[in-house]
Amino acid sequence: MSTPLEFIQSHRAQFERELCDLLRIPSVSTLPARRDDVRAAADWIATHLRDIGLTVDVIPTTRHPLVYAEWLQAPGRPTVLGYGHYDVQPSDPDELWTTPPYSPTIRNGGLYARGAADDKGQLFTLIAAIRAYVRTRTPAPVNVKLIIEGEEESGGESIAAYVRSHGDRLRADAALVLDFGVFAPGIPAIALGLRGIVGGEIEVQGAARDLHSGLYGGVAPNPFQALAEIITRIKDADGHVLIPGFYDRVAPPDALERAAWDRLPFDEAAFLREEVGSTALTGEPDYTPLERMWARPTFEVHGMPGGFTGEGTKTVIPARATAKISMRLVPHQDPGEIRSLASAHIRSLAPRGTRVDVRLWHGAKPVVMPPTLPAVAAAQRALSEAFGREAVFTRMGGSVPIVADFIEELNIPTVVTGWATPDANAHSPNERLDLEHFHKGIVAVIRFFERIGGRA
Ligand SMILES: [Zn+2]
């Protein structure tokens, strides 16, 4: 009988094949037309976990099902709560994909498909690790509970509600959230902080109806002009947010964390060239790019629907214009307070002749975890062993609302990590999972189980 590590070594091709099956399911949670596909992905996961021998519960919600599974074979040992999501972002524009988004293809050591990195490939490493124990009849080092959602890319309300009402069922000694990535190829990372978010839209109403710009240009208010004026008074050209009180609760990272960031092999020129691809980086000049992405809050505009956008010309002064916006928050900004401050400020900016509506949804809290947590220390050693290179502490510019729920609602020390490389193109065409990282990720999960279980 082999060990779990030998088992995963000899099943690499099989794991890749199975992951491809899951990736063929276009489980786009935000598109109502994909509802059955999302359900099919949940069923795929449930079936797979049942095959391994786990107790599985597919929990219906008002939108997409949650998959909950238990592997409680280690009485008296700690319990790990594992998290991942089986839904994906839309794939468009499909013409920019080298191979179709739902036809998983391996080339140059990467597996290309929508969801390969975010998050099906990472979620799969959790499942593969458990399978390695079961199939080799190796006693479980820990108990594992899995909570897997299908709405991460489109709100995640169902899991948030479930976590709040099922604290007992989800009770665990540590949580492992696999929805992040390595710092750089070969350098595993643990995100100690995550930004929060508040988002929504600003709607500006000018005239009562669309007007002819020849007949009324010069007297009628233009809501796009108004929006442009408003936006430049929410954030200035140096990336400084102008909402009064916005920065009041922002806590700087502690000196230790900042010193750790200074040691990271971050090449600003390469980052600009290979990841951002613009002519310059923008943002607050007094902070480094890593500080700006991890420890500073932001305001962004995502799109401005409205008016005439068809081919040709239509000389109209639109009655209405909208801007979709969001703000990323850092510890210890409070989403509710930021929502009020932002709404009041934006409404006060309404140019003459316009009416401004601000609709912001609740959003997610920012979180930060101390590196001294035993679960974090165990993960750092496990990842370092698996990748043969010391795991670094970083933060995540994005928001995983479930992490705040695990920490604040369930009071579980939470390790946020993952195996996706910076070139994973999550949410973009040609999403890619580096297969070496995928297989090392499975090793890392096994080593994490051993360390948390006190076997290593
Ligand atoms: Zn994700």
Tab-separated table of C-alpha atoms and ligand atoms in Angstrom:
chain	number	residue	atom	x	y	z
A	1	MET	CA	0.000	0.000	0.000
A	2	SER	CA	1.365	3.399	-0.953
A	3	THR	CA	1.379	6.621	1.051
A	4	PRO	CA	-0.886	9.550	0.152
A	5	LEU	CA	2.088	11.372	-1.392
A	6	GLU	CA	2.973	8.333	-3.524
A	7	PHE	CA	-0.660	7.985	-4.522
A	8	ILE	CA	-0.904	11.526	-5.859
A	9	GLN	CA	2.397	11.110	-7.676
A	10	SER	CA	1.043	8.067	-9.535
A	11	HIS	CA	-2.356	9.642	-10.259
A	12	ARG	CA	-1.311	12.898	-11.847
A	13	ALA	CA	-2.767	12.119	-15.269
A	14	GLN	CA	-6.012	10.876	-13.758
A	15	PHE	CA	-6.436	14.036	-11.658
A	16	GLU	CA	-5.876	16.187	-14.733
A	17	ARG	CA	-8.427	14.195	-16.729
A	18	GLU	CA	-11.037	14.451	-14.010
A	19	LEU	CA	-10.472	18.163	-13.563
A	20	CYS	CA	-11.021	18.553	-17.325
A	21	ASP	CA	-14.429	16.882	-16.948
A	22	LEU	CA	-15.425	19.463	-14.352
A	23	LEU	CA	-14.056	22.295	-16.503
A	24	ARG	CA	-16.270	21.272	-19.423
A	25	ILE	CA	-19.321	22.348	-17.437
A	26	PRO	CA	-20.004	26.075	-18.093
A	27	SER	CA	-21.147	26.845	-14.547
A	28	VAL	CA	-21.463	30.617	-14.966
A	29	SER	CA	-23.383	31.647	-11.863
A	30	THR	CA	-24.313	35.132	-12.993
A	31	LEU	CA	-26.128	34.020	-16.194
A	32	PRO	CA	-29.677	32.742	-15.628
A	33	ALA	CA	-29.393	30.686	-18.831
A	34	ARG	CA	-26.589	28.664	-17.221
A	35	ARG	CA	-28.588	27.669	-14.177
A	36	ASP	CA	-28.705	23.973	-15.120
A	37	ASP	CA	-24.984	23.947	-15.834
A	38	VAL	CA	-24.274	25.421	-12.416
A	39	ARG	CA	-26.420	22.678	-10.930
A	40	ALA	CA	-24.540	20.081	-12.994
A	41	ALA	CA	-21.221	21.287	-11.577
A	42	ALA	CA	-22.594	21.011	-8.024
A	43	ASP	CA	-23.757	17.479	-8.783
A	44	TRP	CA	-20.388	16.595	-10.302
A	45	ILE	CA	-18.626	17.658	-7.089
A	46	ALA	CA	-21.175	15.864	-4.907
A	47	THR	CA	-20.872	12.634	-6.883
A	48	HIS	CA	-17.106	12.808	-6.811
A	49	LEU	CA	-17.044	13.310	-3.039
A	50	ARG	CA	-19.546	10.496	-2.477
A	51	ASP	CA	-17.366	8.189	-4.581
A	52	ILE	CA	-14.488	8.892	-2.241
A	53	GLY	CA	-16.739	7.957	0.652
A	54	LEU	CA	-17.617	11.323	2.133
A	55	THR	CA	-21.018	12.170	3.563
A	56	VAL	CA	-22.388	14.775	1.181
A	57	ASP	CA	-25.290	17.164	1.392
A	58	VAL	CA	-26.342	19.232	-1.632
A	59	ILE	CA	-28.123	22.150	-0.035
A	60	PRO	CA	-30.694	24.005	-2.122
A	61	THR	CA	-30.686	27.804	-1.819
A	62	THR	CA	-32.693	30.545	-3.484
A	63	ARG	CA	-30.031	30.563	-6.210
A	64	HIS	CA	-27.279	27.959	-6.621
A	65	PRO	CA	-26.768	24.944	-4.347
A	66	LEU	CA	-24.128	24.654	-1.672
A	67	VAL	CA	-22.228	21.389	-1.414
A	68	TYR	CA	-21.370	20.385	2.130
A	69	ALA	CA	-19.305	17.272	2.834
A	70	GLU	CA	-17.812	15.639	5.899
A	71	TRP	CA	-14.858	13.348	6.391
A	72	LEU	CA	-14.852	12.835	10.132
A	73	GLN	CA	-12.548	9.861	10.550
A	74	ALA	CA	-10.088	11.236	13.081
A	75	PRO	CA	-11.776	11.337	16.477
A	76	GLY	CA	-10.006	13.601	18.932
A	77	ARG	CA	-8.033	15.324	16.206
A	78	PRO	CA	-8.546	18.863	14.913
A	79	THR	CA	-11.047	19.684	12.185
A	80	VAL	CA	-10.245	21.640	9.040
A	81	LEU	CA	-12.991	23.481	7.181
A	82	GLY	CA	-12.118	23.592	3.476
A	83	TYR	CA	-13.622	26.126	1.086
A	84	GLY	CA	-13.737	26.497	-2.666
A	85	HIS	CA	-16.268	27.463	-5.341
A	86	TYR	CA	-17.480	25.590	-8.408
A	87	ASP	CA	-18.992	28.530	-10.291
A	88	VAL	CA	-17.080	30.577	-12.860
A	89	GLN	CA	-17.061	33.998	-14.473
A	90	PRO	CA	-18.533	34.419	-17.965
A	91	SER	CA	-16.023	33.538	-20.703
A	92	ASP	CA	-16.631	36.410	-23.113
A	93	PRO	CA	-15.132	37.735	-25.277
A	94	ASP	CA	-14.798	34.174	-26.563
A	95	GLU	CA	-12.942	35.193	-29.731
A	96	LEU	CA	-9.910	36.139	-27.618
A	97	TRP	CA	-9.479	32.561	-26.380
A	98	THR	CA	-6.828	30.527	-28.214
A	99	THR	CA	-8.849	27.384	-27.489
A	100	PRO	CA	-12.535	27.480	-26.494
A	101	PRO	CA	-13.200	28.270	-22.797
A	102	TYR	CA	-15.046	25.037	-22.072
A	103	SER	CA	-12.760	22.745	-24.069
A	104	PRO	CA	-9.929	22.281	-21.570
A	105	THR	CA	-6.598	22.087	-23.368
A	106	ILE	CA	-3.100	21.430	-22.069
A	107	ARG	CA	-0.220	23.332	-23.638
A	108	ASN	CA	3.139	24.582	-22.341
A	109	GLY	CA	2.548	23.030	-18.927
A	110	GLY	CA	-0.727	24.856	-18.474
A	111	LEU	CA	-4.327	23.736	-18.471
A	112	TYR	CA	-6.443	26.312	-20.311
A	113	ALA	CA	-10.170	26.657	-19.541
A	114	ARG	CA	-12.577	28.995	-17.785
A	115	GLY	CA	-12.392	28.067	-14.113
A	116	ALA	CA	-9.064	26.193	-14.411
A	117	ALA	CA	-7.471	28.446	-11.801
A	118	ASP	CA	-10.507	30.237	-10.348
A	119	ASP	CA	-11.513	28.085	-8.717
A	120	LYS	CA	-12.167	24.550	-9.921
A	121	GLY	CA	-8.502	23.569	-10.215
A	122	GLN	CA	-7.719	24.808	-6.713
A	123	LEU	CA	-10.852	23.272	-5.228
A	124	PHE	CA	-9.893	19.971	-6.843
A	125	THR	CA	-6.607	19.855	-4.892
A	126	LEU	CA	-8.573	19.701	-1.648
A	127	ILE	CA	-10.649	16.792	-2.939
A	128	ALA	CA	-7.616	14.960	-4.381
A	129	ALA	CA	-5.774	15.208	-1.064
A	130	ILE	CA	-8.640	13.563	0.812
A	131	ARG	CA	-8.887	10.884	-1.848
A	132	ALA	CA	-5.202	10.074	-1.423
A	133	TYR	CA	-5.804	9.183	2.239
A	134	VAL	CA	-8.955	7.196	1.586
A	135	ARG	CA	-7.578	5.194	-1.334
A	136	THR	CA	-4.354	4.327	0.465
A	137	ARG	CA	-6.249	3.498	3.671
A	138	THR	CA	-4.021	5.917	5.534
A	139	PRO	CA	-5.549	7.001	8.837
A	140	ALA	CA	-6.899	10.533	8.558
A	141	PRO	CA	-4.628	13.080	10.291
A	142	VAL	CA	-7.522	15.527	10.670
A	143	ASN	CA	-11.253	15.700	10.265
A	144	VAL	CA	-12.370	17.657	7.248
A	145	LYS	CA	-15.543	19.537	6.486
A	146	LEU	CA	-15.975	21.044	3.045
A	147	ILE	CA	-18.272	23.908	2.176
A	148	ILE	CA	-18.329	24.578	-1.547
A	149	GLU	CA	-20.429	27.293	-3.124
A	150	GLY	CA	-21.730	28.162	-6.569
A	151	GLU	CA	-22.222	31.908	-6.216
A	152	GLU	CA	-18.747	33.226	-5.449
A	153	GLU	CA	-18.593	35.074	-8.754
A	154	SER	CA	-22.059	36.575	-8.381
A	155	GLY	CA	-22.694	37.743	-4.854
A	156	GLY	CA	-22.271	34.740	-2.558
A	157	GLU	CA	-25.371	35.605	-0.517
A	158	SER	CA	-26.402	31.986	-0.025
A	159	ILE	CA	-23.227	30.847	1.679
A	160	ALA	CA	-23.179	33.962	3.843
A	161	ALA	CA	-26.691	33.179	5.070
A	162	TYR	CA	-25.795	29.526	5.581
A	163	VAL	CA	-22.678	30.317	7.595
A	164	ARG	CA	-24.667	32.624	9.855
A	165	SER	CA	-27.293	29.982	10.594
A	166	HIS	CA	-25.120	26.837	10.713
A	167	GLY	CA	-22.228	27.801	12.956
A	168	ASP	CA	-22.399	24.486	14.824
A	169	ARG	CA	-22.277	22.321	11.750
A	170	LEU	CA	-19.303	24.260	10.350
A	171	ARG	CA	-17.368	24.400	13.621
A	172	ALA	CA	-13.665	23.785	12.957
A	173	ASP	CA	-10.217	24.494	14.352
A	174	ALA	CA	-8.882	26.006	11.150
A	175	ALA	CA	-10.239	26.959	7.758
A	176	LEU	CA	-8.418	26.494	4.471
A	177	VAL	CA	-9.680	28.814	1.760
A	178	LEU	CA	-8.285	27.864	-1.655
A	179	ASP	CA	-9.216	30.834	-3.799
A	180	PHE	CA	-5.949	32.748	-4.039
A	181	GLY	CA	-2.589	32.155	-5.697
A	182	VAL	CA	1.181	32.013	-5.405
A	183	PHE	CA	3.148	35.256	-5.173
A	184	ALA	CA	5.264	34.390	-8.201
A	185	PRO	CA	5.866	31.120	-10.055
A	186	GLY	CA	7.227	28.674	-7.479
A	187	ILE	CA	6.775	31.011	-4.486
A	188	PRO	CA	3.741	29.993	-2.406
A	189	ALA	CA	1.923	32.691	-0.485
A	190	ILE	CA	-0.549	33.066	2.326
A	191	ALA	CA	-2.777	36.127	2.258
A	192	LEU	CA	-2.936	37.591	5.733
A	193	GLY	CA	-5.227	40.412	4.735
A	194	LEU	CA	-8.030	40.856	2.266
A	195	ARG	CA	-9.587	44.053	1.101
A	196	GLY	CA	-13.289	44.505	1.610
A	197	ILE	CA	-15.639	46.034	-0.920
A	198	VAL	CA	-18.624	48.287	-1.313
A	199	GLY	CA	-20.070	48.666	-4.782
A	200	GLY	CA	-23.097	49.795	-6.672
A	201	GLU	CA	-24.097	52.510	-9.102
A	202	ILE	CA	-24.555	56.214	-9.514
A	203	GLU	CA	-27.436	57.323	-11.692
A	204	VAL	CA	-27.704	60.855	-13.001
A	205	GLN	CA	-30.980	62.140	-14.410
A	206	GLY	CA	-30.950	65.281	-16.515
A	207	ALA	CA	-33.863	66.128	-18.819
A	208	ALA	CA	-37.162	64.267	-18.551
A	209	ARG	CA	-36.469	62.502	-21.864
A	210	ASP	CA	-33.714	62.172	-24.470
A	211	LEU	CA	-33.344	65.464	-26.349
A	212	HIS	CA	-32.026	66.546	-29.778
A	213	SER	CA	-28.563	68.033	-29.234
A	214	GLY	CA	-29.104	70.586	-32.000
A	215	LEU	CA	-32.351	71.910	-30.640
A	216	TYR	CA	-31.486	71.713	-26.931
A	217	GLY	CA	-27.651	71.637	-26.822
A	218	GLY	CA	-26.550	74.656	-24.780
A	219	VAL	CA	-29.442	74.571	-22.338
A	220	ALA	CA	-30.131	70.937	-21.423
A	221	PRO	CA	-27.969	69.290	-18.727
A	222	ASN	CA	-25.920	66.354	-19.993
A	223	PRO	CA	-25.848	63.501	-17.473
A	224	PHE	CA	-22.586	62.064	-18.872
A	225	GLN	CA	-20.838	65.399	-18.432
A	226	ALA	CA	-22.325	65.488	-14.930
A	227	LEU	CA	-21.056	61.980	-14.176
A	228	ALA	CA	-17.583	62.880	-15.401
A	229	GLU	CA	-17.527	65.924	-13.123
A	230	ILE	CA	-18.757	63.862	-10.191
A	231	ILE	CA	-16.204	61.107	-10.727
A	232	THR	CA	-13.238	63.481	-10.782
A	233	ARG	CA	-14.448	64.824	-7.461
A	234	ILE	CA	-14.622	61.350	-5.926
A	235	LYS	CA	-10.993	60.507	-6.778
A	236	ASP	CA	-8.247	62.856	-7.932
A	237	ALA	CA	-5.559	62.238	-10.534
A	238	ASP	CA	-3.161	60.959	-7.840
A	239	GLY	CA	-5.543	58.203	-6.815
A	240	HIS	CA	-6.575	59.967	-3.633
A	241	VAL	CA	-10.212	59.387	-2.682
A	242	LEU	CA	-11.889	62.695	-1.833
A	243	ILE	CA	-14.865	61.389	0.142
A	244	PRO	CA	-14.709	63.162	3.547
A	245	GLY	CA	-13.846	60.685	6.317
A	246	PHE	CA	-12.918	57.917	3.848
A	247	TYR	CA	-9.439	57.355	5.312
A	248	ASP	CA	-10.300	57.970	8.975
A	249	ARG	CA	-10.177	54.322	10.036
A	250	VAL	CA	-7.463	53.102	7.682
A	251	ALA	CA	-4.823	51.235	9.719
A	252	PRO	CA	-1.319	51.064	8.264
A	253	PRO	CA	0.177	47.547	8.085
A	254	ASP	CA	2.425	46.860	11.051
A	255	ALA	CA	6.136	47.300	10.628
A	256	LEU	CA	6.824	43.557	10.474
A	257	GLU	CA	4.369	43.015	7.682
A	258	ARG	CA	5.683	45.964	5.715
A	259	ALA	CA	9.261	44.771	6.158
A	260	ALA	CA	8.226	41.346	4.817
A	261	TRP	CA	6.735	43.015	1.740
A	262	ASP	CA	9.968	44.917	1.145
A	263	ARG	CA	11.799	41.577	0.894
A	264	LEU	CA	9.405	40.158	-1.702
A	265	PRO	CA	10.923	39.718	-5.148
A	266	PHE	CA	8.661	42.307	-6.758
A	267	ASP	CA	9.856	43.682	-10.072
A	268	GLU	CA	7.831	46.802	-10.754
A	269	ALA	CA	8.910	47.110	-14.387
A	270	ALA	CA	8.048	43.476	-15.152
A	271	PHE	CA	4.752	43.846	-13.304
A	272	LEU	CA	3.888	46.886	-15.410
A	273	ARG	CA	4.891	45.173	-18.632
A	274	GLU	CA	3.546	41.661	-18.096
A	275	GLU	CA	0.525	42.066	-15.875
A	276	VAL	CA	-0.843	45.583	-16.281
A	277	GLY	CA	0.307	46.309	-19.801
A	278	SER	CA	-0.254	50.069	-19.652
A	279	THR	CA	2.406	52.775	-20.087
A	280	ALA	CA	2.581	53.556	-16.357
A	281	LEU	CA	1.228	52.505	-12.993
A	282	THR	CA	-1.149	54.962	-11.372
A	283	GLY	CA	-2.286	55.608	-7.827
A	284	GLU	CA	-1.058	57.323	-4.707
A	285	PRO	CA	2.574	58.348	-5.249
A	286	ASP	CA	3.508	58.085	-1.547
A	287	TYR	CA	2.929	54.339	-1.441
A	288	THR	CA	4.614	51.417	-3.164
A	289	PRO	CA	2.544	49.439	-5.685
A	290	LEU	CA	2.186	46.536	-3.214
A	291	GLU	CA	0.995	48.905	-0.495
A	292	ARG	CA	-1.443	50.475	-2.944
A	293	MET	CA	-2.893	47.099	-3.902
A	294	TRP	CA	-2.946	45.521	-0.432
A	295	ALA	CA	-3.146	48.156	2.252
A	296	ARG	CA	-4.799	51.173	0.643
A	297	PRO	CA	-8.464	51.618	-0.236
A	298	THR	CA	-9.589	52.507	-3.762
A	299	PHE	CA	-12.437	53.869	-5.829
A	300	GLU	CA	-13.022	52.544	-9.358
A	301	VAL	CA	-15.524	53.020	-12.191
A	302	HIS	CA	-16.385	49.802	-14.042
A	303	GLY	CA	-18.642	51.046	-16.802
A	304	MET	CA	-20.981	53.825	-17.782
A	305	PRO	CA	-24.107	52.439	-19.393
A	306	GLY	CA	-26.598	54.771	-21.031
A	307	GLY	CA	-27.033	57.090	-23.994
A	308	PHE	CA	-26.313	56.167	-27.569
A	309	THR	CA	-23.623	53.531	-28.115
A	310	GLY	CA	-24.700	52.021	-31.431
A	311	GLU	CA	-22.961	52.286	-34.780
A	312	GLY	CA	-23.076	55.617	-36.605
A	313	THR	CA	-24.302	58.802	-35.003
A	314	LYS	CA	-27.333	59.853	-33.093
A	315	THR	CA	-26.999	63.374	-31.788
A	316	VAL	CA	-28.846	62.954	-28.574
A	317	ILE	CA	-28.546	64.461	-25.114
A	318	PRO	CA	-29.405	61.413	-23.044
A	319	ALA	CA	-31.852	61.856	-20.207
A	320	ARG	CA	-29.989	59.453	-17.966
A	321	ALA	CA	-26.514	58.050	-17.399
A	322	THR	CA	-25.195	55.488	-14.969
A	323	ALA	CA	-21.773	54.644	-13.595
A	324	LYS	CA	-21.089	51.245	-12.054
A	325	ILE	CA	-18.612	51.771	-9.235
A	326	SER	CA	-16.900	50.054	-6.338
A	327	MET	CA	-14.559	50.851	-3.503
A	328	ARG	CA	-12.030	48.373	-2.118
A	329	LEU	CA	-11.669	48.753	1.633
A	330	VAL	CA	-8.829	47.965	4.029
A	331	PRO	CA	-8.735	47.273	7.781
A	332	HIS	CA	-10.477	48.837	9.696
A	333	GLN	CA	-12.843	50.621	7.343
A	334	ASP	CA	-16.451	49.620	7.868
A	335	PRO	CA	-18.539	48.882	4.747
A	336	GLY	CA	-21.714	50.359	6.259
A	337	GLU	CA	-20.012	53.569	7.273
A	338	ILE	CA	-18.234	53.927	3.935
A	339	ARG	CA	-21.524	53.401	2.158
A	340	SER	CA	-23.096	56.303	4.069
A	341	LEU	CA	-20.096	58.598	3.634
A	342	ALA	CA	-19.863	57.863	-0.087
A	343	SER	CA	-23.593	58.261	-0.730
A	344	ALA	CA	-23.735	61.606	1.053
A	345	HIS	CA	-20.651	62.920	-0.737
A	346	ILE	CA	-21.736	61.790	-4.198
A	347	ARG	CA	-25.259	63.171	-3.804
A	348	SER	CA	-23.795	66.514	-2.756
A	349	LEU	CA	-21.899	66.702	-6.058
A	350	ALA	CA	-24.980	66.839	-8.331
A	351	PRO	CA	-24.304	69.497	-10.984
A	352	ARG	CA	-26.972	72.099	-11.715
A	353	GLY	CA	-30.062	70.701	-13.396
A	354	THR	CA	-29.392	67.053	-12.511
A	355	ARG	CA	-30.629	64.620	-9.924
A	356	VAL	CA	-28.210	62.041	-8.555
A	357	ASP	CA	-29.209	58.663	-7.167
A	358	VAL	CA	-26.635	56.511	-5.381
A	359	ARG	CA	-27.360	52.831	-4.883
A	360	LEU	CA	-24.688	50.921	-2.985
A	361	TRP	CA	-24.982	47.318	-1.814
A	362	HIS	CA	-23.699	46.187	1.493
A	363	GLY	CA	-20.430	44.561	0.459
A	364	ALA	CA	-17.748	42.794	2.439
A	365	LYS	CA	-15.590	43.683	5.414
A	366	PRO	CA	-11.821	43.884	5.080
A	367	VAL	CA	-9.886	41.446	7.284
A	368	VAL	CA	-6.360	40.967	8.519
A	369	MET	CA	-4.925	37.935	10.342
A	370	PRO	CA	-1.867	37.794	12.601
A	371	PRO	CA	1.003	35.667	11.207
A	372	THR	CA	1.379	34.123	14.663
A	373	LEU	CA	-1.842	32.068	14.413
A	374	PRO	CA	-0.894	28.350	14.721
A	375	ALA	CA	-2.934	27.526	11.609
A	376	VAL	CA	-1.037	30.155	9.618
A	377	ALA	CA	2.298	28.877	10.903
A	378	ALA	CA	1.311	25.284	10.006
A	379	ALA	CA	0.317	26.392	6.531
A	380	GLN	CA	3.526	28.301	6.044
A	381	ARG	CA	5.613	25.229	6.825
A	382	ALA	CA	3.389	22.928	4.752
A	383	LEU	CA	3.530	25.186	1.692
A	384	SER	CA	7.269	25.719	2.042
A	385	GLU	CA	7.837	21.943	2.087
A	386	ALA	CA	5.543	21.294	-0.850
A	387	PHE	CA	7.080	23.960	-3.092
A	388	GLY	CA	10.659	23.665	-1.811
A	389	ARG	CA	10.733	27.407	-1.295
A	390	GLU	CA	9.766	29.495	1.696
A	391	ALA	CA	6.123	30.560	1.628
A	392	VAL	CA	5.677	34.324	1.928
A	393	PHE	CA	3.039	36.402	3.658
A	394	THR	CA	1.173	38.784	1.408
A	395	ARG	CA	-2.251	40.279	1.252
A	396	MET	CA	-4.981	40.064	-1.316
A	397	GLY	CA	-6.268	43.116	-3.086
A	398	GLY	CA	-9.526	41.362	-3.837
A	399	SER	CA	-12.346	40.393	-1.571
A	400	VAL	CA	-13.461	36.936	-0.519
A	401	PRO	CA	-16.454	37.787	1.673
A	402	ILE	CA	-16.578	34.260	3.048
A	403	VAL	CA	-13.240	34.797	4.763
A	404	ALA	CA	-14.662	37.640	6.839
A	405	ASP	CA	-17.624	35.383	7.684
A	406	PHE	CA	-15.365	32.502	8.761
A	407	ILE	CA	-13.325	34.820	10.945
A	408	GLU	CA	-16.051	37.056	12.350
A	409	GLU	CA	-19.112	34.786	12.410
A	410	LEU	CA	-17.496	31.423	13.113
A	411	ASN	CA	-14.350	32.621	14.841
A	412	ILE	CA	-12.183	30.164	12.879
A	413	PRO	CA	-8.511	30.967	12.194
A	414	THR	CA	-8.478	31.090	8.404
A	415	VAL	CA	-5.661	30.373	5.979
A	416	VAL	CA	-6.175	31.966	2.583
A	417	THR	CA	-3.947	30.473	-0.062
A	418	GLY	CA	-3.952	28.865	-3.502
A	419	TRP	CA	-1.828	27.703	-6.405
A	420	ALA	CA	-2.805	30.012	-9.263
A	421	THR	CA	0.116	31.834	-10.880
A	422	PRO	CA	0.026	35.580	-11.639
A	423	ASP	CA	-0.468	34.760	-15.333
A	424	ALA	CA	-3.581	32.669	-14.575
A	425	ASN	CA	-5.869	35.174	-16.355
A	426	ALA	CA	-8.642	34.581	-13.861
A	427	HIS	CA	-11.780	36.356	-15.142
A	428	SER	CA	-10.054	36.957	-18.525
A	429	PRO	CA	-9.681	35.028	-21.782
A	430	ASN	CA	-7.168	32.155	-21.778
A	431	GLU	CA	-7.514	31.367	-18.090
A	432	ARG	CA	-4.682	29.031	-17.178
A	433	LEU	CA	-3.736	26.657	-14.394
A	434	ASP	CA	-0.062	25.798	-14.197
A	435	LEU	CA	-0.060	22.016	-13.795
A	436	GLU	CA	3.147	21.879	-11.751
A	437	HIS	CA	1.523	24.253	-9.267
A	438	PHE	CA	-1.644	22.185	-9.313
A	439	HIS	CA	0.190	19.014	-8.316
A	440	LYS	CA	2.306	20.802	-5.721
A	441	GLY	CA	-0.927	22.251	-4.375
A	442	ILE	CA	-2.217	18.746	-3.651
A	443	VAL	CA	1.035	17.983	-1.811
A	444	ALA	CA	0.638	21.218	0.157
A	445	VAL	CA	-2.884	20.296	1.264
A	446	ILE	CA	-1.664	16.880	2.449
A	447	ARG	CA	1.234	18.442	4.344
A	448	PHE	CA	-1.130	21.001	5.867
A	449	PHE	CA	-3.406	18.206	7.103
A	450	GLU	CA	-0.377	16.460	8.646
A	451	ARG	CA	0.853	19.600	10.401
A	452	ILE	CA	-2.539	20.643	11.727
A	453	GLY	CA	-3.128	17.046	12.826
A	454	GLY	CA	0.156	17.047	14.692
A	455	ARG	CA	1.690	14.251	12.615
A	456	ALA	CA	4.496	16.255	11.066
B	1	ZN	ZN	-12.521	32.548	-7.036
